CSV table of C-alpha atoms in Angstrom, one decimal:
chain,number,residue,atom,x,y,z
T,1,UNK,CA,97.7,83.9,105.3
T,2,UNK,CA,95.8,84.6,102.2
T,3,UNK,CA,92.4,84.5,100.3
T,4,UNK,CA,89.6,82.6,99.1
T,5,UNK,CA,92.8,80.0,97.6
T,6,UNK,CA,93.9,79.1,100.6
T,7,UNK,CA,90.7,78.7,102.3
T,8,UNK,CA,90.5,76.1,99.9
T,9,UNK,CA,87.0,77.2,98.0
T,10,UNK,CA,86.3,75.3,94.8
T,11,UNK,CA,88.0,72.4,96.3
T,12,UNK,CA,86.4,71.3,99.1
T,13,UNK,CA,83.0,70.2,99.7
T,14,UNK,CA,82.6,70.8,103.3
T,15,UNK,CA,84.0,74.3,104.0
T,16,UNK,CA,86.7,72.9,105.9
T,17,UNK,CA,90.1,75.1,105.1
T,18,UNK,CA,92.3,72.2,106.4
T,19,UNK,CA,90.3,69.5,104.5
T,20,UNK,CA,92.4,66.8,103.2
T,21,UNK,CA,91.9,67.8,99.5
T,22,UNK,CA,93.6,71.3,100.6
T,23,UNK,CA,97.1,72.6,100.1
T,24,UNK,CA,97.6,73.5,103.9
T,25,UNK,CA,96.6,70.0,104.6
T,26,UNK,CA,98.9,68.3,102.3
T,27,UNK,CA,101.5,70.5,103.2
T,28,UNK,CA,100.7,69.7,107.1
T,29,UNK,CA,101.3,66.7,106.7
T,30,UNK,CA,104.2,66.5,104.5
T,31,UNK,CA,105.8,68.8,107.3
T,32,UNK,CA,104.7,66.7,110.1
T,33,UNK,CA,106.6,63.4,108.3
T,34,UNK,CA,109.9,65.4,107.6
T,35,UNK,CA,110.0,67.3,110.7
T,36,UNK,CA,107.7,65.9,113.1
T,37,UNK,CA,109.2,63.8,116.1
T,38,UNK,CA,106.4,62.0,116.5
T,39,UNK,CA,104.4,63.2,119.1
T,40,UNK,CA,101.2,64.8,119.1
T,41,UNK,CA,101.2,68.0,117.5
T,42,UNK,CA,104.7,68.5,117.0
T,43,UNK,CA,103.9,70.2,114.1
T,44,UNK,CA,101.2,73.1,114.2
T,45,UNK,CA,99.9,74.7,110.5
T,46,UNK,CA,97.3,77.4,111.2
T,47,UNK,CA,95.2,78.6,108.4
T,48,UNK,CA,94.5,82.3,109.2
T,49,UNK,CA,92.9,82.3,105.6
T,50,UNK,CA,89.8,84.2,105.0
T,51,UNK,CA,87.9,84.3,101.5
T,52,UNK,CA,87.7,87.5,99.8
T,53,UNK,CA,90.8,89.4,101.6
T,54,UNK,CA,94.1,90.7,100.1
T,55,UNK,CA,97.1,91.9,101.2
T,56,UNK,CA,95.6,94.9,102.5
T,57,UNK,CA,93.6,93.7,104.5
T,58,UNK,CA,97.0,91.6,106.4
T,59,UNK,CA,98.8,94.2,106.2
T,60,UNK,CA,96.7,95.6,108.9
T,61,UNK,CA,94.8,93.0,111.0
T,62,UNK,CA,97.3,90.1,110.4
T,63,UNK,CA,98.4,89.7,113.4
T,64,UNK,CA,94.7,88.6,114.7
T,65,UNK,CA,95.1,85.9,112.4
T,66,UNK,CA,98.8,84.3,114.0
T,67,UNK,CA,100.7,83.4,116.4
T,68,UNK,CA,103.7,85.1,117.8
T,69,UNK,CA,105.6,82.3,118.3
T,70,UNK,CA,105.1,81.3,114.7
T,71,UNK,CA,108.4,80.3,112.9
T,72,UNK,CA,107.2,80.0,108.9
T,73,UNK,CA,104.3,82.1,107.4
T,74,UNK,CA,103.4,81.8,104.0
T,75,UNK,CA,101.8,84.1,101.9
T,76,UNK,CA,99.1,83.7,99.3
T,77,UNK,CA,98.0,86.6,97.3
T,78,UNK,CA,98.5,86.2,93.6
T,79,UNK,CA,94.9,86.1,93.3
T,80,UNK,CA,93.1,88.9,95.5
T,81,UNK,CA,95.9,91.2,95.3
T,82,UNK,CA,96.0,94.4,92.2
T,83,UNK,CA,98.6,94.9,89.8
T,84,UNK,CA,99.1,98.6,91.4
T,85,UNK,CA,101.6,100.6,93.4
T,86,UNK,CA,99.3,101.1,96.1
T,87,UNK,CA,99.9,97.1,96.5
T,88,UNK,CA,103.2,97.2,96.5
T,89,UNK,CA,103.1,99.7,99.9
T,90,UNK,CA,100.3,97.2,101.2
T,91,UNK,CA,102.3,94.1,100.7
T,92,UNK,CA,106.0,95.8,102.0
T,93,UNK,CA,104.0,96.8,105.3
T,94,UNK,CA,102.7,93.1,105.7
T,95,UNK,CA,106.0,91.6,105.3
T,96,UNK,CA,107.9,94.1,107.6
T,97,UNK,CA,105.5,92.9,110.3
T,98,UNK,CA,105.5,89.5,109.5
T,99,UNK,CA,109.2,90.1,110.3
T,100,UNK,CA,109.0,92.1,113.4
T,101,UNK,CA,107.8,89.1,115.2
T,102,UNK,CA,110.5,88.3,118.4
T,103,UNK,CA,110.6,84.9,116.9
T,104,UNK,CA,112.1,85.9,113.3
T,105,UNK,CA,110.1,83.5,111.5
T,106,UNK,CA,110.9,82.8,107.9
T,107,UNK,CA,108.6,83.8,104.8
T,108,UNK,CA,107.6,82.0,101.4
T,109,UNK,CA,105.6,83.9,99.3
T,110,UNK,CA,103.3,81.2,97.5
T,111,UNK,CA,102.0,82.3,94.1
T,112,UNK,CA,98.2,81.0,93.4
T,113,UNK,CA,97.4,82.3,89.7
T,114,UNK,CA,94.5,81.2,87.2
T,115,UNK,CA,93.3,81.5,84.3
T,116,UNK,CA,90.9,84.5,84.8
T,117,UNK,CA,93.3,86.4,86.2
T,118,UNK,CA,95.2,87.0,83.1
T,119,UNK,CA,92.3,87.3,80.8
T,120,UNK,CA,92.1,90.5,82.8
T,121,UNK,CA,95.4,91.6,83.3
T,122,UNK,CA,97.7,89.9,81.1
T,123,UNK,CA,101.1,89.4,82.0
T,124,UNK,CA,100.1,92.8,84.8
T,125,UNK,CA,98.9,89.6,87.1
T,126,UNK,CA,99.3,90.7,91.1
T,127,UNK,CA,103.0,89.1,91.3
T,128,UNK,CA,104.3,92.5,90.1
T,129,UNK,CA,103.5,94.6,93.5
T,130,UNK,CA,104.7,91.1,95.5
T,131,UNK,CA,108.1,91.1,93.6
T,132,UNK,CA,109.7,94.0,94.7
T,133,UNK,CA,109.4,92.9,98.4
T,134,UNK,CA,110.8,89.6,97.6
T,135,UNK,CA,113.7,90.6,96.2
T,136,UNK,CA,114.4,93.7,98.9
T,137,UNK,CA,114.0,90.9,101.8
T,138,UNK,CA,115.4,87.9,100.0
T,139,UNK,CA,112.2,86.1,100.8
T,140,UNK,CA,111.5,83.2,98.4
T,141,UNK,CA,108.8,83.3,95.7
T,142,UNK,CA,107.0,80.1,94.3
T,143,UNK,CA,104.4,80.6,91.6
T,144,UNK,CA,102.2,78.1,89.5
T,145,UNK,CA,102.3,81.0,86.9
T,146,UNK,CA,105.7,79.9,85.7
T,147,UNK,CA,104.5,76.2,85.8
T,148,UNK,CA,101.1,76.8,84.0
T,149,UNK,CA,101.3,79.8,81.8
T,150,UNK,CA,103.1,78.8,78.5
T,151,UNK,CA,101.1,75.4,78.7
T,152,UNK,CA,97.7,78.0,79.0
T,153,UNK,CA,98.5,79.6,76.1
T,154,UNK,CA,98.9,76.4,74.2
T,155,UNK,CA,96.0,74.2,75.7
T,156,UNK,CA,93.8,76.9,77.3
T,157,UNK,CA,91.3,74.7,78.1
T,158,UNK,CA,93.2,71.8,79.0
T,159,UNK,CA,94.5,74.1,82.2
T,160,UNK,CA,91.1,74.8,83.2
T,161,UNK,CA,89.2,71.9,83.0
T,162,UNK,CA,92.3,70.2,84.6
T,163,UNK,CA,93.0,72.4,87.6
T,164,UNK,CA,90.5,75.2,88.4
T,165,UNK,CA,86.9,75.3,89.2
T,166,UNK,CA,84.3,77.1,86.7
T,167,UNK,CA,84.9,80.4,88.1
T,168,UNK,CA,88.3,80.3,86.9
T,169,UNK,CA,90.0,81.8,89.7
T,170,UNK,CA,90.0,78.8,92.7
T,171,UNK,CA,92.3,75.6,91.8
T,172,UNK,CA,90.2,72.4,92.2
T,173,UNK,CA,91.2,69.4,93.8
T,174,UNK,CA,94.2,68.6,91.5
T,175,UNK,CA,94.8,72.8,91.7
T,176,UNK,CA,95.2,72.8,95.3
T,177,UNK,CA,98.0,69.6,95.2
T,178,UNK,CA,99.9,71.4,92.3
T,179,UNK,CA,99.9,74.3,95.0
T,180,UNK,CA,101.4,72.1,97.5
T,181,UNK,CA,103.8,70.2,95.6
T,182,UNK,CA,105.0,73.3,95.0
T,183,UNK,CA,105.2,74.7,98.0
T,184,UNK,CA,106.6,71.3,99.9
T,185,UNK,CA,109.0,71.2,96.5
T,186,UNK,CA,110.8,74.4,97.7
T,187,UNK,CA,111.2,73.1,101.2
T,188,UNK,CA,112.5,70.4,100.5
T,189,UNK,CA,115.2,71.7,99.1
T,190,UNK,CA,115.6,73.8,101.7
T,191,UNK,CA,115.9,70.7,103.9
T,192,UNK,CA,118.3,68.9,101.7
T,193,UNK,CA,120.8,71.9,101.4
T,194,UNK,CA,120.8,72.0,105.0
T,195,UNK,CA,121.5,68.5,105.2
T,196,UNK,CA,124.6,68.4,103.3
T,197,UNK,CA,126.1,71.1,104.5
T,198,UNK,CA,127.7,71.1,107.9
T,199,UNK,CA,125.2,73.1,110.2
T,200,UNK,CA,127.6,73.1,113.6
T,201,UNK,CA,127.1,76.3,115.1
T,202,UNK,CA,123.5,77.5,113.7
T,203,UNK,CA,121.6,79.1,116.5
T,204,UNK,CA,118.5,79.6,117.1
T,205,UNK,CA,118.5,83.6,116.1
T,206,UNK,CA,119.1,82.5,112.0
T,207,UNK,CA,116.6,82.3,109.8
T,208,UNK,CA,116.2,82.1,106.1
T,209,UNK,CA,115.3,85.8,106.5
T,210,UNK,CA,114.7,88.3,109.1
T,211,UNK,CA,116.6,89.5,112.0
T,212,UNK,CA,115.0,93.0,112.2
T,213,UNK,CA,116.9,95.8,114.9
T,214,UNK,CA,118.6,93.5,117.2
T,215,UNK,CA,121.1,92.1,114.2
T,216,UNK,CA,121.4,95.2,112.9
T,217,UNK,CA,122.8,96.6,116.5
T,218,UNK,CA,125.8,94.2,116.2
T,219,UNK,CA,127.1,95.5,113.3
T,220,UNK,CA,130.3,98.0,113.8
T,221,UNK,CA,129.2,100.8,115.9
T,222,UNK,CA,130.4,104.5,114.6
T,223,UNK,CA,131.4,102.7,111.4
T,224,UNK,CA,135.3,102.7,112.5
T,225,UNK,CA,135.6,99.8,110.6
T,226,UNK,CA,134.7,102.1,107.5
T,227,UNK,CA,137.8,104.5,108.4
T,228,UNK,CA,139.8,101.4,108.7
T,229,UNK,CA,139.1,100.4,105.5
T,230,UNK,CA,139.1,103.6,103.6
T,231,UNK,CA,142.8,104.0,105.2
T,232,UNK,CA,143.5,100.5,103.8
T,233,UNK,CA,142.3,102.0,100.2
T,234,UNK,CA,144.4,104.8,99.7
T,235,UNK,CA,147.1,102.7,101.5
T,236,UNK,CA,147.2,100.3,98.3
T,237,UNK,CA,150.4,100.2,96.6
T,238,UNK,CA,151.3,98.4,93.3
T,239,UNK,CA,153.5,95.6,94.9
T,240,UNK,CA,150.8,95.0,97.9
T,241,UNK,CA,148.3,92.3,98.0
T,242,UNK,CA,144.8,93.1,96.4
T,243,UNK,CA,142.0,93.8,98.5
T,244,UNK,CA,139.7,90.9,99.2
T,245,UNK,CA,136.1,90.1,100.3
T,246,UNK,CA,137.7,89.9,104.2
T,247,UNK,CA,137.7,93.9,103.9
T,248,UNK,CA,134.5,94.8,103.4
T,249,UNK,CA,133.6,92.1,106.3
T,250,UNK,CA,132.5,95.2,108.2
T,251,UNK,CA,129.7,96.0,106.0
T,252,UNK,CA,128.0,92.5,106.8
T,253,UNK,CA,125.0,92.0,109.6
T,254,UNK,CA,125.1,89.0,111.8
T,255,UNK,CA,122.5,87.7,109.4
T,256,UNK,CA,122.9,88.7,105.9
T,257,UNK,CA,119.7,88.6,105.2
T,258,UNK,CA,118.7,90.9,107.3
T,259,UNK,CA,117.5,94.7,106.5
T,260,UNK,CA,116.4,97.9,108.0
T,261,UNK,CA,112.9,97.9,108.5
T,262,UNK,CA,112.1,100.8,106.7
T,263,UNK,CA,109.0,100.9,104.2
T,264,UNK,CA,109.6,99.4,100.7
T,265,UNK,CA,108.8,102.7,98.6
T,266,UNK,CA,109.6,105.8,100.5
T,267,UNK,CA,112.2,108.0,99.8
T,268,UNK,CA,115.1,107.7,102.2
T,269,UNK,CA,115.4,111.7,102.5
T,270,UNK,CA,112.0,111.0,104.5
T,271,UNK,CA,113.9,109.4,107.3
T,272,UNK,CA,117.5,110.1,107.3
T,273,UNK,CA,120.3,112.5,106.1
T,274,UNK,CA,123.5,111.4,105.5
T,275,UNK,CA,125.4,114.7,105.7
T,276,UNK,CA,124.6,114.8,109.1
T,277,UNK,CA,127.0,112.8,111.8
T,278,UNK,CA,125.9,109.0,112.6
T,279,UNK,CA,124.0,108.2,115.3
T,280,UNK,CA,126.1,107.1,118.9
T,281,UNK,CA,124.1,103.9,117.9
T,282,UNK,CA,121.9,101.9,115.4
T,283,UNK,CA,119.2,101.9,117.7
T,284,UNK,CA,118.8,105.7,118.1
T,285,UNK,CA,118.3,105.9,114.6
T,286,UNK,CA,114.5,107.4,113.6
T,287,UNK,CA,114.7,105.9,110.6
T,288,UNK,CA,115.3,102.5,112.4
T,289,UNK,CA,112.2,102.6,115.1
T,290,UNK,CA,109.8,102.7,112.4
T,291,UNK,CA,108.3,99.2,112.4
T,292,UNK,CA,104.9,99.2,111.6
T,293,UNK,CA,102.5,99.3,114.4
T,294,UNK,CA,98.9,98.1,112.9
T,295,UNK,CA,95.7,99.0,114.5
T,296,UNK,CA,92.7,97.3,113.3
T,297,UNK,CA,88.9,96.8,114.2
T,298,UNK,CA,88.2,94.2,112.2
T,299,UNK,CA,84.3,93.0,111.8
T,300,UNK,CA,85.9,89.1,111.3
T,301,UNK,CA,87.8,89.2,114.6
T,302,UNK,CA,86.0,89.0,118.0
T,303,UNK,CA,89.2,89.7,119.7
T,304,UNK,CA,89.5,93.0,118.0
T,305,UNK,CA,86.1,93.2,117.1
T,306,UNK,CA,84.7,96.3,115.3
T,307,UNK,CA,82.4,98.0,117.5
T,308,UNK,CA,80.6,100.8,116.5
T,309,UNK,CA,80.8,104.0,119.0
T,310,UNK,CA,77.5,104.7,120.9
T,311,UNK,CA,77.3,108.5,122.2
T,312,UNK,CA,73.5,109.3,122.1
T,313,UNK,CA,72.4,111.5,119.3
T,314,UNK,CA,76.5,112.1,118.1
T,315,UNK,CA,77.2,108.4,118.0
T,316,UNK,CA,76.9,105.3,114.8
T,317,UNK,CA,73.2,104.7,113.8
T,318,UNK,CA,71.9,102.7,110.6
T,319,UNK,CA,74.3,100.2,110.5
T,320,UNK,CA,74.2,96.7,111.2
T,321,UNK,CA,76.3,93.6,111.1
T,322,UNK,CA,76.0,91.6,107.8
T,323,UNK,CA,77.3,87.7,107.5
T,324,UNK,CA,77.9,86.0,104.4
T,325,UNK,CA,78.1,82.4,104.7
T,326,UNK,CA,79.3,82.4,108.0
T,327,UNK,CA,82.5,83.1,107.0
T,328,UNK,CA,82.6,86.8,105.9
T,329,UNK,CA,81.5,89.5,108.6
T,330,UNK,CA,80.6,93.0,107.6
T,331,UNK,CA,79.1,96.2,109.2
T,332,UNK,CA,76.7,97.2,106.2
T,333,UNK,CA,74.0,99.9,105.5
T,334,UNK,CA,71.4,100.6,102.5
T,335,UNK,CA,70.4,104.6,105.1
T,336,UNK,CA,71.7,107.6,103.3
T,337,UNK,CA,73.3,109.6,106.6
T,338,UNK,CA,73.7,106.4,108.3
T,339,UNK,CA,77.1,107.1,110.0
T,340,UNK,CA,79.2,104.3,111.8
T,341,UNK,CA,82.0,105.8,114.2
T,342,UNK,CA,85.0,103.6,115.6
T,343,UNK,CA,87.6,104.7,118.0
T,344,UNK,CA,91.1,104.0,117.0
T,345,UNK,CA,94.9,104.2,118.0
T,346,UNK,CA,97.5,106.0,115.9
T,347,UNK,CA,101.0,105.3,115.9
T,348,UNK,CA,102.7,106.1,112.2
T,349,UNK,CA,99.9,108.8,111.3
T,350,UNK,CA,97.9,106.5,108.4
T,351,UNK,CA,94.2,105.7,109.1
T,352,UNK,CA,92.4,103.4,106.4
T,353,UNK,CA,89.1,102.1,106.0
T,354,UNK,CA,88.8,98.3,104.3
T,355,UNK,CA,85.5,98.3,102.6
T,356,UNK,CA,83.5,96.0,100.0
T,357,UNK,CA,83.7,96.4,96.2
T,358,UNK,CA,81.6,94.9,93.4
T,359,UNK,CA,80.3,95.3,90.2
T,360,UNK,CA,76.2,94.9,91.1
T,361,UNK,CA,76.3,94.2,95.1
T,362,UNK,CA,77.7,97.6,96.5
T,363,UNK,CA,76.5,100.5,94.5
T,364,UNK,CA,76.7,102.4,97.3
T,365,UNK,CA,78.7,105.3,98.2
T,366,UNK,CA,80.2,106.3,101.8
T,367,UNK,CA,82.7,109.3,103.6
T,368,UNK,CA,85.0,108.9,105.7
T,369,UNK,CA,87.0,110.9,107.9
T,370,UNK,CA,89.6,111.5,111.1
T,371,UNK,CA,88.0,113.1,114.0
T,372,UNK,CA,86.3,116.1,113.3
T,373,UNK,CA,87.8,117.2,109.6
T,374,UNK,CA,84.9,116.3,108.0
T,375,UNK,CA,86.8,118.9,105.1
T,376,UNK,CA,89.6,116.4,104.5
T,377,UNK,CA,86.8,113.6,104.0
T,378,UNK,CA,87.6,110.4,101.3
T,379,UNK,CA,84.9,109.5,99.0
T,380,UNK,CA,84.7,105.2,98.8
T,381,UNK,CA,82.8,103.9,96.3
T,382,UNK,CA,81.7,100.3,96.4
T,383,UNK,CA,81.0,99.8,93.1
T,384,UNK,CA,83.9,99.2,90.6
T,385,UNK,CA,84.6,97.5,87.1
T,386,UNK,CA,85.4,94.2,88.0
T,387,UNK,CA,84.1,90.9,88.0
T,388,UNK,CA,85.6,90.6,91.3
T,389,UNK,CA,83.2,91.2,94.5
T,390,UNK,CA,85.9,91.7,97.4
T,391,UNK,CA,87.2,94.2,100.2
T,392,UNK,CA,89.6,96.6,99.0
T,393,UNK,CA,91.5,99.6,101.1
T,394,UNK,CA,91.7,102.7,100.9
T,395,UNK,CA,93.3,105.3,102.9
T,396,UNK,CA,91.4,108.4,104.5
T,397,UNK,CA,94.3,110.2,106.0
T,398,UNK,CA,98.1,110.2,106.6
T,399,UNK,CA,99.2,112.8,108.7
T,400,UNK,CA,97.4,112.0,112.2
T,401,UNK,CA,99.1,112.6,115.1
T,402,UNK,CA,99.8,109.7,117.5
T,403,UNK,CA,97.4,108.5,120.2
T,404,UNK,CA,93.7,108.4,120.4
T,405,UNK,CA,91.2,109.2,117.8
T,406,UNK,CA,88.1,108.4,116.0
T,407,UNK,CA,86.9,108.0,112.2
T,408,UNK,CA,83.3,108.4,111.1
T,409,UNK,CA,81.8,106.9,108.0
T,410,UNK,CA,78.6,108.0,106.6
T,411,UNK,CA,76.5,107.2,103.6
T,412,UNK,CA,76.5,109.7,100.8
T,413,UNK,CA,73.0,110.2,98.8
T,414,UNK,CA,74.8,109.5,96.1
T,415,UNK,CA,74.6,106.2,94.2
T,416,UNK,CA,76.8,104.8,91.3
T,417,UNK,CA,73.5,103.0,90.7
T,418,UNK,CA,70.2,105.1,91.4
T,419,UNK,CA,68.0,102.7,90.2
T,420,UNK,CA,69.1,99.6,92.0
T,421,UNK,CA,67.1,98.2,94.9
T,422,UNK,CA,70.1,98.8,96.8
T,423,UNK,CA,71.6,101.9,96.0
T,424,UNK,CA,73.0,102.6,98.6
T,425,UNK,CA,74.1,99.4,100.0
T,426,UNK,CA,77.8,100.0,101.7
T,427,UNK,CA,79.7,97.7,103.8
T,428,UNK,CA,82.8,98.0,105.8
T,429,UNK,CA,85.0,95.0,107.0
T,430,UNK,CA,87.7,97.0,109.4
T,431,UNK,CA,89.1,100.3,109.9
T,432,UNK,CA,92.5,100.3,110.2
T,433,UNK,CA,95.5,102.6,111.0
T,434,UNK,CA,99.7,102.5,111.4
């Protein structure tokens, strides 16, 4: 899952994601040699890529976009992703439902990274919200930044001439097999380490990360194990044995990679209180039932299509759909009090609205709101200082009750560019909620 990388724009002359020139390709097929048993299929990449979307956006609708039988995802967003906390929350939320899948699959993160990228932000490049979650879930982290950056500073234009395209941002040809080698470099080590160890006894249950609730369950109930060992503590005398790794085996999981699925930034006082008794089990635990449930009406996705609500005189009216390229699907409108209502289901309380940005395409401005608190309205604007023109999130509310509801969206007659042809030219990709 990823952006306009691993759809393989730049690269690619015939739109094709899984075009031979592109890193899923390559890295396809350098699966299907290693792994494959020969038959027909035996290995299956999908490229749930879409040009243009970030973590956000995944985060969200991701799970229109994969199988749930999947057993590796990768993750590409190094490039569409912001160097901001907001992104960090986005990210932690994609990977905790990445990991919720019943078949535990395993995660690489694989860092995409060019040139223009850091003449904007420096060292601040999106890796910094993506690190965080890849050192709280031990999920591995391959970048080309490492591999290219000191050699950028020295032959700047050697870089890009060598491995990106003129915009700066997509890797060419030779960009796109840097990104595989990488990515097929990391498993292969993988592979090797697991073939020289002995591997009697694996089941199907371990992963390189994962495990979610039902690992967690078969660790020590009531924590007697603790008492145990606090009694062995106090217990210690000068002439007895030390106290080895073997006593704290309690604290382990059945996988030791796994965690509590608990969101990456929130305070733990949110969900828990230690002062209070433990639980009878790990499973009654609030803080532990809190996996992120997405919903998303997504305007890419005719399985969970974004469909504007029709209720006579009360219902959405001045919007239409927009396609860019074929590729790209928007609900859009140019109609100040043009409003666009979409039902929705609640489970966590946080509704969001996934909407187009640009410097010149989107001057327009839109508000959006839960039901009928038209008071607690957000303000999105589409236009912003970058030279980037792609979706970006934002949320409208966090404190909706669970169940049914409905979020309206209607153009302001306000403009961050009165003058333009299209001042008020808005779009909306999906409206999301947890």
């Amino acid at each position: 899952m990823g952006g306009s990388v691993s759809a393989c724009h730049g690269a690619t002359t015939n739109g094709d994601p899984m075009d031979s020139v592109c890193y899923p390709k390559i890295l396809a097929d350098w699966l299907e040699e290693r792994l494959g048993d020969g038959t027909r299929d035996s290995i299956v990449i999908r490229n749930g890529a879409i040009g243009g979307m970030d973590s956000s956006y995944y985060a969200f609708c991701g799970m229109n976009h994969l199988p749930p039988d999947v057993d590796i995802v990768i993750l590409e967003f190094d490039v569409n992703d912001q160097p901001s906390k907001d992104f960090i929350i986005y990210f932690d939320q994609l990977v905790r439902v990445v990991l919720s899948l019943p078949s535990n699959p395993a995660i690489l993160i694989l860092g995409a990274w060019g040139p223009l990228i850091s003449y904007d932000l420096g060292s601040l490049t999106p890796l910094v919200p993506h690190l965080p979650s890849a050192h709280y879930y031990d999920i591995p982290y391959v970048s080309l930044k490492p591999l290219l950056f000191d050699t950028f500073l020295r032959f700047p234009n050697g870089v890009y001439q060598t491995f990106y395209t003129e915009d700066g941002f997509h890797p060419n040809v030779a960009g796109q097999r840097l990104l595989a080698d990488v990515a097929i470099g990391y498993l292969e080590s993988v592979l090797c380490e697991i073939e020289s160890e002995n591997t009697e006894g694996w089941t199907d249950q371990e992963t390189w990360v994962g495990g979610g609730l039902n690992t967690l369950e078969t660790t020590a109930t009531g924590f007697e194990s603790l008492v145990t060992f606090k009694q062995a503590v106090n217990s210690v005398k000068p002439d007895t044995p030390p106290i080895n790794l073997i006593s704290y085996a309690f604290l382990s999981l059945s996988s030791p990679t796994s965690v509590p699925p608990l969101p990456l930034p929130a305070p733990l006082s949110l969900y828990l209180d230690y002062m209070q008794p433990d639980p009878p089990s790990l499973l009654a635990s609030n803080h532990l039932n809190l996996g992120p449930v997405p919903f998303c009406a997504d305007a890419n996705d005719p399985q969970s299509p974004l469909t504007p609500k029709e209720n006579g005189g009360e219902g959405s009216m001045g919007w239409k759909t927009m396609v860019w390229k074929g590729e790209k699907h928007f609900w859009a409108s140019d109609t100040v009090g043009a409003r666009l209502i979409v039902d929705i289901v609640v489970n966590e309380g946080r509704v969001a609205v996934f909407y187009f940005r640009s410097e010149d395409l989107s001057p327009g401005v839109a508000d959006c709101w839960v039901d009928d608190n038209r008071k607690g309205a957000q303000r999105l604007e589409g236009h912003w200082n970058q030279k980037s023109n792609v979706p970006s999130v934002m949320y409208i509310d966090s404190e909706v009750t669970p169940g049914d509801h409905y979020v309206t969206c209607e153009i302001s007659s306000d403009s961050s560019n009165p003058a333009s042809a299209i001042a008020h030219h808005f779009r909306i990709v999906a409206i999301m909620a947890t």
